[in-house]
Amino acid sequence: MAISRVLITGGAGFIGSHLADLFLERDCDVVVMDNLLTGDIRNIEHLFGNPRFQFIHHDVTDFIHVTGKIDAILHFASPASPIDYQEYPIQTLKVGSLGTHKALGLAKACGARFLLASTSEVYGDPLVHPQPETYWGNVNPIGVRGVYDEAKRFAEAMTLAYHRAHGVDTRIVRIFNTYGPRMRLDDGRALPNFICQALSEQSLTVFGDGSQTRSFCHVSDLIDGIWRLLESDVVEPVNLGNPDEIPIIDFAKEVIAMTKSDSGISYLPLPEDDPQVRQPDITLAKSLLGWSPEVSLAEGLSSTIPYFERALRSRGSESVTFTES
Ligand code: UDP
């Protein structure tokens, strides 16, 4: 099926807005739907003059309607950083459940392909390492992260139910830690916190002893993988992420070195249910999509740091406060 018009829910967010750029570059019409709860209109303001672009300010958990044909729906709406989904726990559960239901209903009505943005959080604090798609996970449903993890697990179940019961053509991407320009300075994640702290000569806030690991993927690699998945016929969930795993303490030191900062490190308590390890097994993405990430952490950081420098400067003399857990 040729895709010429797409709906991106959460398209004013970090990843959604990069997808909007990609689809426009590839000659598709793009409709972005976002309620701007954690998204930012500045991420898409450069697209407003483009006749192929349309923005609908709307909450996807309410009934959604889009005029004209839609070939594909990419469902990216959701708070996605730990502090965001803990600040908006009910909205997070609603967008993963009711929002996914509405978006799937629209896909069924339009005959559109549907791609769900799922997450490595479906694996919880994993007992299998690295995590293949066949691993069912270790999630605390009633913990502080449960609102996100369970919403996304429900969203995956709902997506497969629409595929099996209604024949909707579905895709599921499990996204691991991703970074790059347009991340919010204050979204509380390790990478924006560390870069902003290093650039402002504040101590980097490492939670716990920093031995917990993550694997950071540059957004350009991620969106290339999402494009390939959408174009493929792979219905089963596919991990996309960079398998280059690093302890958080080493990551903090790398940021200090790359920003040539004099910042030190301060150790703060580890948040509840913080996964101890995380690394994607990308065997499936390699074999089914011919995809693997190309941007190393050093390259990705050196192209991302200038974005944070500019963003901090544009805040002028406003003082920046960092969320610490
Ligand atoms: N983290 C940290 N300092 C910070 C923010 C996060 O040490 O200022 C840790 C956090 O506890 C976790 C890792 O960095 O172990 C990645 O956290 P992030 O919020 O980026 O996303 P997560 O991978 O936990 O969803």
mmCIF file of N, CA and C in Angstrom, residues 190-191 194-195 197-198 203-216 245-258 263-268 270 274-277 297 301:
data_model
loop_
_atom_site.group_PDB
_atom_site.id
_atom_site.type_symbol
_atom_site.label_atom_id
_atom_site.label_comp_id
_atom_site.label_asym_id
_atom_site.label_seq_id
_atom_site.Cartn_x
_atom_site.Cartn_y
_atom_site.Cartn_z
ATOM 1 N N ALA A 190 17.749 11.260 32.215
ATOM 2 C CA ALA A 190 19.175 11.374 32.504
ATOM 3 C C ALA A 190 19.872 12.288 31.494
ATOM 4 N N LEU A 191 19.600 12.097 30.205
ATOM 5 C CA LEU A 191 20.393 12.838 29.207
ATOM 6 C C LEU A 191 20.151 14.344 29.251
ATOM 7 N N PHE A 194 21.659 15.672 32.596
ATOM 8 C CA PHE A 194 23.123 15.692 32.659
ATOM 9 C C PHE A 194 23.698 16.791 31.749
ATOM 10 N N ILE A 195 23.182 16.889 30.523
ATOM 11 C CA ILE A 195 23.762 17.889 29.608
ATOM 12 C C ILE A 195 23.495 19.300 30.140
ATOM 13 N N GLN A 197 22.909 20.222 33.220
ATOM 14 C CA GLN A 197 23.688 20.437 34.438
ATOM 15 C C GLN A 197 25.151 20.702 34.088
ATOM 16 N N ALA A 198 25.696 19.907 33.157
ATOM 17 C CA ALA A 198 27.109 20.088 32.790
ATOM 18 C C ALA A 198 27.319 21.461 32.151
ATOM 19 N N SER A 203 26.268 20.300 39.599
ATOM 20 C CA SER A 203 26.588 18.883 39.774
ATOM 21 C C SER A 203 25.606 18.018 38.998
ATOM 22 N N LEU A 204 26.124 16.934 38.421
ATOM 23 C CA LEU A 204 25.241 15.995 37.726
ATOM 24 C C LEU A 204 24.596 15.087 38.764
ATOM 25 N N THR A 205 23.283 14.954 38.683
ATOM 26 C CA THR A 205 22.527 14.198 39.681
ATOM 27 C C THR A 205 22.441 12.735 39.258
ATOM 28 N N VAL A 206 23.325 11.905 39.797
ATOM 29 C CA VAL A 206 23.275 10.467 39.501
ATOM 30 C C VAL A 206 22.430 9.795 40.570
ATOM 31 N N PHE A 207 21.445 9.036 40.128
ATOM 32 C CA PHE A 207 20.555 8.364 41.085
ATOM 33 C C PHE A 207 21.146 6.998 41.445
ATOM 34 N N GLY A 208 21.083 6.657 42.737
ATOM 35 C CA GLY A 208 21.692 5.412 43.202
ATOM 36 C C GLY A 208 23.201 5.525 43.075
ATOM 37 N N ASP A 209 23.871 4.365 42.865
ATOM 38 C CA ASP A 209 25.346 4.424 42.709
ATOM 39 C C ASP A 209 25.743 4.564 41.244
ATOM 40 N N GLY A 210 24.732 4.649 40.356
ATOM 41 C CA GLY A 210 25.022 4.843 38.937
ATOM 42 C C GLY A 210 25.422 3.564 38.221
ATOM 43 N N SER A 211 25.286 2.409 38.900
ATOM 44 C CA SER A 211 25.676 1.153 38.228
ATOM 45 C C SER A 211 24.572 0.647 37.301
ATOM 46 N N GLN A 212 23.351 1.210 37.434
ATOM 47 C CA GLN A 212 22.273 0.796 36.519
ATOM 48 C C GLN A 212 22.639 1.198 35.096
ATOM 49 N N THR A 213 22.227 0.388 34.145
ATOM 50 C CA THR A 213 22.655 0.640 32.760
ATOM 51 C C THR A 213 21.480 1.054 31.875
ATOM 52 N N ARG A 214 21.809 1.773 30.804
ATOM 53 C CA ARG A 214 20.870 2.103 29.737
ATOM 54 C C ARG A 214 21.635 2.044 28.418
ATOM 55 N N SER A 215 20.898 2.065 27.328
ATOM 56 C CA SER A 215 21.484 2.002 25.988
ATOM 57 C C SER A 215 20.815 3.110 25.190
ATOM 58 N N PHE A 216 21.587 4.090 24.743
ATOM 59 C CA PHE A 216 20.999 5.317 24.184
ATOM 60 C C PHE A 216 21.071 5.325 22.657
ATOM 61 N N GLU A 245 25.488 -0.548 25.530
ATOM 62 C CA GLU A 245 24.997 -0.355 26.906
ATOM 63 C C GLU A 245 26.048 0.345 27.771
ATOM 64 N N ILE A 246 25.598 1.232 28.661
ATOM 65 C CA ILE A 246 26.567 2.000 29.468
ATOM 66 C C ILE A 246 26.000 2.217 30.881
ATOM 67 N N PRO A 247 26.803 2.025 31.925
ATOM 68 C CA PRO A 247 26.331 2.376 33.268
ATOM 69 C C PRO A 247 26.087 3.884 33.352
ATOM 70 N N ILE A 248 25.089 4.281 34.092
ATOM 71 C CA ILE A 248 24.703 5.698 34.164
ATOM 72 C C ILE A 248 25.855 6.564 34.689
ATOM 73 N N ILE A 249 26.654 6.026 35.609
ATOM 74 C CA ILE A 249 27.779 6.824 36.120
ATOM 75 C C ILE A 249 28.795 7.109 35.006
ATOM 76 N N ASP A 250 29.031 6.115 34.140
ATOM 77 C CA ASP A 250 29.971 6.336 33.029
ATOM 78 C C ASP A 250 29.382 7.313 32.024
ATOM 79 N N PHE A 251 28.077 7.235 31.867
ATOM 80 C CA PHE A 251 27.402 8.162 30.958
ATOM 81 C C PHE A 251 27.557 9.597 31.471
ATOM 82 N N ALA A 252 27.373 9.777 32.778
ATOM 83 C CA ALA A 252 27.527 11.115 33.367
ATOM 84 C C ALA A 252 28.955 11.633 33.118
ATOM 85 N N LYS A 253 29.938 10.760 33.303
ATOM 86 C CA LYS A 253 31.340 11.188 33.100
ATOM 87 C C LYS A 253 31.595 11.537 31.628
ATOM 88 N N GLU A 254 30.977 10.767 30.734
ATOM 89 C CA GLU A 254 31.124 11.043 29.287
ATOM 90 C C GLU A 254 30.541 12.421 28.951
ATOM 91 N N VAL A 255 29.398 12.747 29.552
ATOM 92 C CA VAL A 255 28.785 14.061 29.292
ATOM 93 C C VAL A 255 29.689 15.166 29.818
ATOM 94 N N ILE A 256 30.266 14.978 31.004
ATOM 95 C CA ILE A 256 31.169 15.997 31.568
ATOM 96 C C ILE A 256 32.367 16.199 30.638
ATOM 97 N N ALA A 257 32.911 15.072 30.137
ATOM 98 C CA ALA A 257 34.080 15.183 29.253
ATOM 99 C C ALA A 257 33.703 15.881 27.948
ATOM 100 N N MET A 258 32.583 15.502 27.373
ATOM 101 C CA MET A 258 32.235 16.042 26.051
ATOM 102 C C MET A 258 31.820 17.501 26.091
ATOM 103 N N SER A 263 31.815 20.467 36.170
ATOM 104 C CA SER A 263 30.816 19.949 37.119
ATOM 105 C C SER A 263 31.313 18.694 37.816
ATOM 106 N N GLY A 264 30.851 18.512 39.046
ATOM 107 C CA GLY A 264 31.079 17.265 39.766
ATOM 108 C C GLY A 264 29.835 16.386 39.648
ATOM 109 N N ILE A 265 29.793 15.370 40.502
ATOM 110 C CA ILE A 265 28.650 14.448 40.492
ATOM 111 C C ILE A 265 28.073 14.398 41.889
ATOM 112 N N SER A 266 26.748 14.503 42.031
ATOM 113 C CA SER A 266 26.152 14.257 43.349
ATOM 114 C C SER A 266 25.224 13.053 43.254
ATOM 115 N N TYR A 267 25.259 12.240 44.284
ATOM 116 C CA TYR A 267 24.505 10.983 44.282
ATOM 117 C C TYR A 267 23.208 11.176 45.047
ATOM 118 N N LEU A 268 22.104 10.817 44.409
ATOM 119 C CA LEU A 268 20.775 10.968 45.010
ATOM 120 C C LEU A 268 20.111 9.601 45.076
ATOM 121 N N LEU A 270 17.990 6.303 44.520
ATOM 122 C CA LEU A 270 17.465 5.665 43.310
ATOM 123 C C LEU A 270 15.939 5.678 43.368
ATOM 124 N N ASP A 274 13.261 1.574 39.560
ATOM 125 C CA ASP A 274 14.161 1.979 38.470
ATOM 126 C C ASP A 274 14.821 0.713 37.899
ATOM 127 N N PRO A 275 14.631 0.415 36.608
ATOM 128 C CA PRO A 275 15.241 -0.802 36.062
ATOM 129 C C PRO A 275 16.758 -0.804 36.231
ATOM 130 N N GLN A 276 17.309 -1.951 36.643
ATOM 131 C CA GLN A 276 18.748 -2.064 36.901
ATOM 132 C C GLN A 276 19.562 -2.158 35.622
ATOM 133 N N VAL A 277 18.968 -2.782 34.609
ATOM 134 C CA VAL A 277 19.680 -2.930 33.327
ATOM 135 C C VAL A 277 18.687 -2.699 32.201
ATOM 136 N N LEU A 297 27.390 6.835 20.400
ATOM 137 C CA LEU A 297 27.032 7.764 21.480
ATOM 138 C C LEU A 297 27.880 9.041 21.381
ATOM 139 N N LEU A 301 26.110 12.516 20.878
ATOM 140 C CA LEU A 301 26.220 13.559 21.915
ATOM 141 C C LEU A 301 26.794 14.836 21.313
#
